[in-house]
Coordinates of C-alpha atoms in Angstrom, one line a residue:
M1 CA -11.4 2.3 -5.4
P2 CA -14.5 1.6 -8.3
S3 CA -14.8 -1.3 -9.9
P4 CA -13.9 -0.5 -13.8
K5 CA -16.8 -3.6 -15.4
D6 CA -19.3 -1.8 -12.7
R7 CA -17.9 1.7 -11.1
V8 CA -18.9 0.5 -7.5
P9 CA -16.6 0.7 -5.4
Q10 CA -15.0 -2.0 -3.6
L11 CA -12.2 -1.8 -0.6
V12 CA -10.4 -3.8 0.5
L13 CA -8.9 -5.0 4.6
T14 CA -7.5 -6.9 6.3
D15 CA -6.7 -8.4 9.6
G16 CA -3.2 -10.1 8.9
E17 CA -4.9 -13.2 9.1
R18 CA -7.8 -12.5 6.8
I19 CA -8.5 -10.4 3.1
Y20 CA -12.0 -8.8 3.5
L21 CA -13.8 -7.3 0.5
Y22 CA -16.1 -5.5 0.2
R23 CA -18.6 -3.4 -2.2
I24 CA -19.6 0.0 -1.1
V25 CA -23.2 1.2 -1.4
D26 CA -24.9 4.0 -1.0
R27 CA -21.7 5.2 2.3
T28 CA -22.6 1.6 3.4
L29 CA -20.1 -2.0 3.3
K30 CA -21.8 -5.3 1.6
A31 CA -20.2 -8.1 1.7
E32 CA -18.1 -9.4 -1.3
W33 CA -16.3 -12.3 0.8
T34 CA -13.9 -14.2 3.2
Y35 CA -10.2 -15.2 2.6
S36 CA -8.3 -17.0 5.2
A37 CA -4.6 -16.5 4.0
G38 CA -2.7 -16.2 7.1
S39 CA -1.9 -19.9 7.8
V40 CA 1.8 -19.5 6.4
G41 CA 2.0 -16.1 7.8
R42 CA 0.8 -12.2 8.5
V43 CA -0.5 -10.5 5.8
I44 CA 1.4 -6.8 5.3
S45 CA -0.4 -5.3 2.8
V46 CA -3.4 -5.5 1.1
Q47 CA -4.5 -3.7 -2.5
L48 CA -6.8 -3.3 -5.1
A49 CA -5.6 -3.6 -8.6
D50 CA -7.4 -4.6 -12.5
L51 CA -3.7 -6.6 -13.9
D52 CA -5.9 -8.4 -16.5
G53 CA -8.1 -5.6 -18.0
D54 CA -11.4 -7.4 -17.8
G55 CA -12.1 -5.2 -15.3
V56 CA -12.7 -7.7 -12.5
L57 CA -10.5 -6.3 -9.6
E58 CA -8.3 -8.5 -8.4
V59 CA -6.7 -8.4 -4.5
V60 CA -3.5 -8.1 -4.2
A61 CA -1.4 -9.0 -1.1
N62 CA 2.1 -9.4 -0.1
R63 CA 2.3 -12.1 3.7
Y64 CA 6.1 -13.1 4.9
H65 CA 6.5 -15.3 8.0
P66 CA 9.6 -15.0 9.7
Q67 CA 10.5 -18.4 9.5
Q68 CA 13.4 -18.6 7.3
N69 CA 12.5 -21.7 4.7
I70 CA 9.2 -19.5 4.6
G71 CA 9.6 -15.9 4.6
L72 CA 7.6 -13.7 1.7
T73 CA 5.0 -15.7 -0.2
S74 CA 2.5 -12.9 -1.5
L75 CA -0.7 -14.3 -3.6
I76 CA -3.5 -12.3 -5.7
L77 CA -6.6 -13.1 -6.0
T78 CA -10.0 -11.9 -7.4
T79 CA -13.8 -13.1 -7.6
R80 CA -15.0 -15.9 -9.5
D81 CA -18.7 -16.9 -8.6
G82 CA -19.1 -14.5 -5.5
K83 CA -16.3 -16.0 -3.6
A84 CA -13.0 -15.0 -3.6
A85 CA -10.2 -17.3 -5.3
V86 CA -6.3 -17.7 -5.9
V87 CA -5.1 -16.5 -9.6
V88 CA -1.6 -17.0 -8.1
Q89 CA 0.2 -17.2 -4.5
D90 CA 3.7 -18.3 -3.2
L91 CA 5.4 -15.4 -4.9
P92 CA 8.5 -14.3 -3.2
Q93 CA 8.8 -10.6 -3.7
I94 CA 6.9 -7.9 -2.6
L95 CA 4.4 -6.8 -4.9
L96 CA 2.9 -3.7 -5.5
A97 CA 0.2 -2.2 -8.1
V98 CA 0.8 1.1 -9.5
D99 CA -1.8 3.4 -11.4
A100 CA 0.9 4.6 -13.6
S101 CA -1.5 5.5 -17.1
G102 CA -3.3 7.8 -14.6
D103 CA -6.1 6.7 -15.4
G104 CA -7.7 5.8 -11.7
V105 CA -6.9 2.6 -12.1
R106 CA -4.1 0.1 -11.2
K107 CA -3.3 -1.4 -14.4
T108 CA 0.0 -1.9 -12.9
L109 CA 2.1 -4.0 -11.2
W110 CA 5.6 -3.9 -9.6
A111 CA 7.5 -6.5 -8.1
Q112 CA 10.5 -5.8 -5.1
R113 CA 12.7 -8.6 -4.2
F114 CA 12.8 -10.2 -1.3
T115 CA 16.4 -10.4 1.1
A116 CA 17.0 -11.1 4.6
D117 CA 19.6 -9.1 4.3
G118 CA 17.0 -5.3 4.4
F119 CA 14.3 -6.9 3.3
F120 CA 13.9 -4.5 0.6
A121 CA 16.0 -5.4 -1.8
K122 CA 18.2 -1.4 -2.9
G123 CA 17.3 -0.2 -6.0
H124 CA 15.6 -2.8 -7.3
A125 CA 12.0 -3.2 -8.8
E126 CA 10.8 -5.6 -12.1
R127 CA 7.7 -4.8 -13.6
Y128 CA 5.4 -7.9 -14.1
A129 CA 1.8 -8.8 -16.1
L130 CA -1.1 -10.9 -15.5
R131 CA -1.6 -12.9 -19.0
G132 CA -3.2 -16.7 -18.9
G133 CA -3.2 -16.6 -14.8
A134 CA 0.6 -16.0 -14.6
L135 CA 2.7 -12.7 -14.4
V136 CA 5.2 -12.3 -16.6
L137 CA 8.7 -10.9 -16.2
E138 CA 8.7 -7.4 -18.8
G139 CA 11.0 -5.6 -17.5
P140 CA 13.2 -3.4 -14.5
V141 CA 11.9 0.0 -13.3
R142 CA 14.2 2.6 -12.5
V143 CA 13.9 3.2 -8.5
P144 CA 15.8 5.0 -6.4
S145 CA 18.4 3.4 -4.1
N146 CA 15.8 3.7 -0.6
F147 CA 13.4 2.4 -2.3
R148 CA 10.1 0.3 -0.2
A149 CA 7.4 -0.9 -2.0
T150 CA 4.8 -1.5 0.1
G151 CA 4.0 2.6 1.2
A152 CA 4.5 3.6 -2.6
T153 CA 2.3 5.3 -4.8
L154 CA 2.7 7.3 -8.1
S155 CA 1.0 10.2 -9.7
N156 CA 1.3 13.3 -11.2
V157 CA 2.4 16.3 -8.3
A158 CA 5.2 16.8 -9.7
G159 CA 3.7 17.8 -13.0
K160 CA 4.1 16.9 -16.9
G161 CA 6.3 14.7 -17.6
P162 CA 6.5 10.9 -16.5
R163 CA 4.7 10.2 -13.2
A164 CA 5.8 10.4 -10.0
L165 CA 7.1 8.1 -7.4
A166 CA 6.3 8.7 -4.0
F167 CA 7.0 6.3 -1.3
I168 CA 7.9 6.0 2.3
D169 CA 11.5 5.7 3.7
E170 CA 13.8 3.7 6.5
H171 CA 13.2 7.5 8.2
N172 CA 9.6 7.5 8.2
R173 CA 10.3 10.2 4.7
L174 CA 8.3 11.0 2.2
R175 CA 9.8 11.1 -1.0
I176 CA 9.1 11.6 -4.4
A177 CA 11.2 10.9 -8.0
T178 CA 10.8 10.6 -11.3
E179 CA 13.0 7.9 -12.7
A180 CA 15.3 7.5 -9.4
E181 CA 16.3 11.0 -9.7
E182 CA 15.1 12.4 -5.8
T183 CA 13.1 15.5 -6.3
W184 CA 11.3 16.2 -2.4
R185 CA 11.8 14.8 0.5
S186 CA 10.0 16.3 4.0
S187 CA 11.1 17.2 6.6
T188 CA 8.9 15.2 8.8
P189 CA 7.9 11.8 9.7
V190 CA 5.3 10.0 8.3
G191 CA 4.1 7.0 7.9
G192 CA 2.3 3.9 10.3
G193 CA 4.7 5.1 13.3
G194 CA 5.8 1.8 14.1
Y195 CA 2.4 0.2 14.7
L196 CA 3.1 -2.8 12.4
R197 CA 6.3 -3.7 12.3
V198 CA 8.1 -7.3 10.7
E199 CA 11.5 -8.9 11.1
V200 CA 13.3 -10.6 9.7
L201 CA 16.2 -13.4 11.6
T202 CA 19.4 -13.7 10.3
Y203 CA 22.0 -16.1 11.5
P204 CA 25.7 -14.6 11.6
E205 CA 25.8 -16.0 15.1
R206 CA 25.5 -19.5 15.8
S207 CA 22.1 -17.9 18.5
G208 CA 20.8 -15.9 15.5
R209 CA 19.8 -11.8 15.5
S210 CA 16.9 -9.9 14.4
Y211 CA 16.1 -6.9 12.5
F212 CA 13.0 -5.5 12.3
Y213 CA 11.0 -3.1 9.5
A214 CA 8.2 -1.1 9.4
I215 CA 5.8 -1.5 6.7
E216 CA 4.2 1.7 5.6
P217 CA 0.3 2.7 4.7
M218 CA -0.2 3.7 1.0
P219 CA 0.5 7.2 0.4
L220 CA -2.8 8.0 -1.7
A221 CA -2.9 10.0 -4.5
V222 CA -5.9 12.3 -5.6
D223 CA -7.2 15.9 -6.6
L224 CA -8.2 17.1 -3.9
D225 CA -9.5 20.9 -5.6
G226 CA -10.1 19.6 -9.3
D227 CA -6.8 21.4 -10.4
G228 CA -6.2 18.2 -11.9
I229 CA -3.4 17.7 -10.7
D230 CA -2.7 14.9 -7.0
E231 CA -2.5 15.7 -4.1
I232 CA -0.2 13.4 -1.2
V233 CA -2.4 12.0 1.3
V234 CA -0.1 10.4 3.9
P235 CA -1.0 9.2 8.1
Q236 CA 1.6 10.5 10.2
N237 CA 0.5 8.5 13.1
Q238 CA 3.1 9.5 15.0
T239 CA 0.0 11.9 16.1
P240 CA -3.3 9.7 16.4
G241 CA -5.1 10.8 13.7
L242 CA -2.4 13.3 11.7
L243 CA -3.1 13.1 8.0
A244 CA -0.2 15.4 6.2
V245 CA -1.3 16.1 2.1
V246 CA 1.7 17.0 0.3
F247 CA 1.9 19.6 -2.5
R248 CA 3.0 20.7 -5.8
G249 CA 3.4 25.0 -5.2
P250 CA 4.9 27.9 -7.0
A251 CA 8.1 27.8 -4.6
G252 CA 7.9 23.8 -5.1
F253 CA 6.7 20.9 -3.1
R254 CA 5.1 21.5 0.5
L255 CA 3.9 19.4 3.1
Q256 CA 0.5 20.5 5.2
S257 CA -0.5 18.9 8.6
V258 CA -3.9 18.1 9.3
N259 CA -5.5 17.3 12.1
S260 CA -8.1 14.5 10.6
G261 CA -9.7 14.6 14.2
F262 CA -10.7 10.5 14.2
E263 CA -9.2 8.7 17.0
G264 CA -7.2 6.0 16.6
T265 CA -4.1 4.8 13.8
I266 CA -5.4 5.3 10.8
T267 CA -3.9 2.1 9.0
G268 CA -5.2 2.6 5.0
L269 CA -6.7 5.7 3.2
G270 CA -9.2 5.2 0.0
A271 CA -10.7 7.8 -2.9
V272 CA -13.8 7.7 -4.6
S273 CA -14.5 10.8 -7.5
G274 CA -17.6 12.4 -8.7
E275 CA -19.1 15.8 -8.8
G276 CA -16.9 17.2 -6.8
S277 CA -14.4 16.2 -4.6
P278 CA -13.9 13.1 -4.1
T279 CA -14.7 11.1 -1.4
L280 CA -11.8 10.1 0.9
V281 CA -12.7 6.2 2.8
V282 CA -10.3 6.2 5.3
A283 CA -9.7 3.2 7.8
V284 CA -9.0 4.1 11.8
V285 CA -8.3 1.3 14.2
R286 CA -8.4 1.9 17.9
F287 CA -4.9 -1.1 18.9
S288 CA -6.0 -2.1 22.3
G289 CA -2.6 -4.0 24.4
V290 CA 1.5 -2.9 24.3
F291 CA 2.5 -4.0 21.2
K292 CA -0.9 -3.1 19.0
T293 CA -2.0 -6.3 17.8
T294 CA -5.1 -5.9 17.8
G295 CA -8.2 -3.6 18.1
E296 CA -11.0 -2.1 16.9
T297 CA -12.1 -1.0 13.4
Q298 CA -13.8 2.1 12.3
I299 CA -15.0 2.5 8.4
V300 CA -14.9 6.8 8.2
M301 CA -16.0 8.3 4.8
T302 CA -15.7 12.1 4.5
A303 CA -18.4 13.6 2.8
P304 CA -17.5 16.0 -0.7
E305 CA -18.1 19.5 -0.7

């Protein structure tokens, strides 16, 4: 995602314990900083956003620990003097940065309440603003009852009118909704393919019980063909290296599966716009072991046509 201040693309990654920020200069990654964030849980998602309008991108991170007295402790980081600095931390909500205006930069922050009963509070989302180093509640957001704040994006894929919400549901289906009204649902599965799950411990009985919830990769809203209408690109990690591209045609929405040729699990997607087709930035992990907890990460950039 390009920084609004200097237009240099930036990339954020996490291994669950640390958060890494890079600048992309001449198709090369230049390290900015590393932040250790895994002391009270595992980092389950990271995004870049300009929440305060100063042109410096913040990192929006969700972090989770299965221990009941810890749970969700999300945080927001920024860059000061070339180092990571905490803006706010230990938030008990799932944070999602979205591009509500369509100018290519995520400037709006949504939050979904975490609940031990289902992890994602049904039909709940609120809009916050970052002011003076603190989050200020601005109001509720209309979302479908099955909305999940991990694995979601806003786009203009629905055409004129309000920007559409695309998100991955509990059944690994991509759904597109406008103002809480669902307009389309994929018939084929998409998403992470189960590589990232969190455990929620509940105690309906003395011994307790564990429930597991998938944390999906963020879909990418990007105009691939230059017609001014976004396509939605999302991994289909049920088959390694497979990508789903959702577009709106004369007969409505269609999903096309594309074999990217990447050998591994696609854990993140980004795009850098320029002359011609955008450059896609893809994080591909070759997991080792049965539980897929460790592996080797490759960052792949496509060549624009």
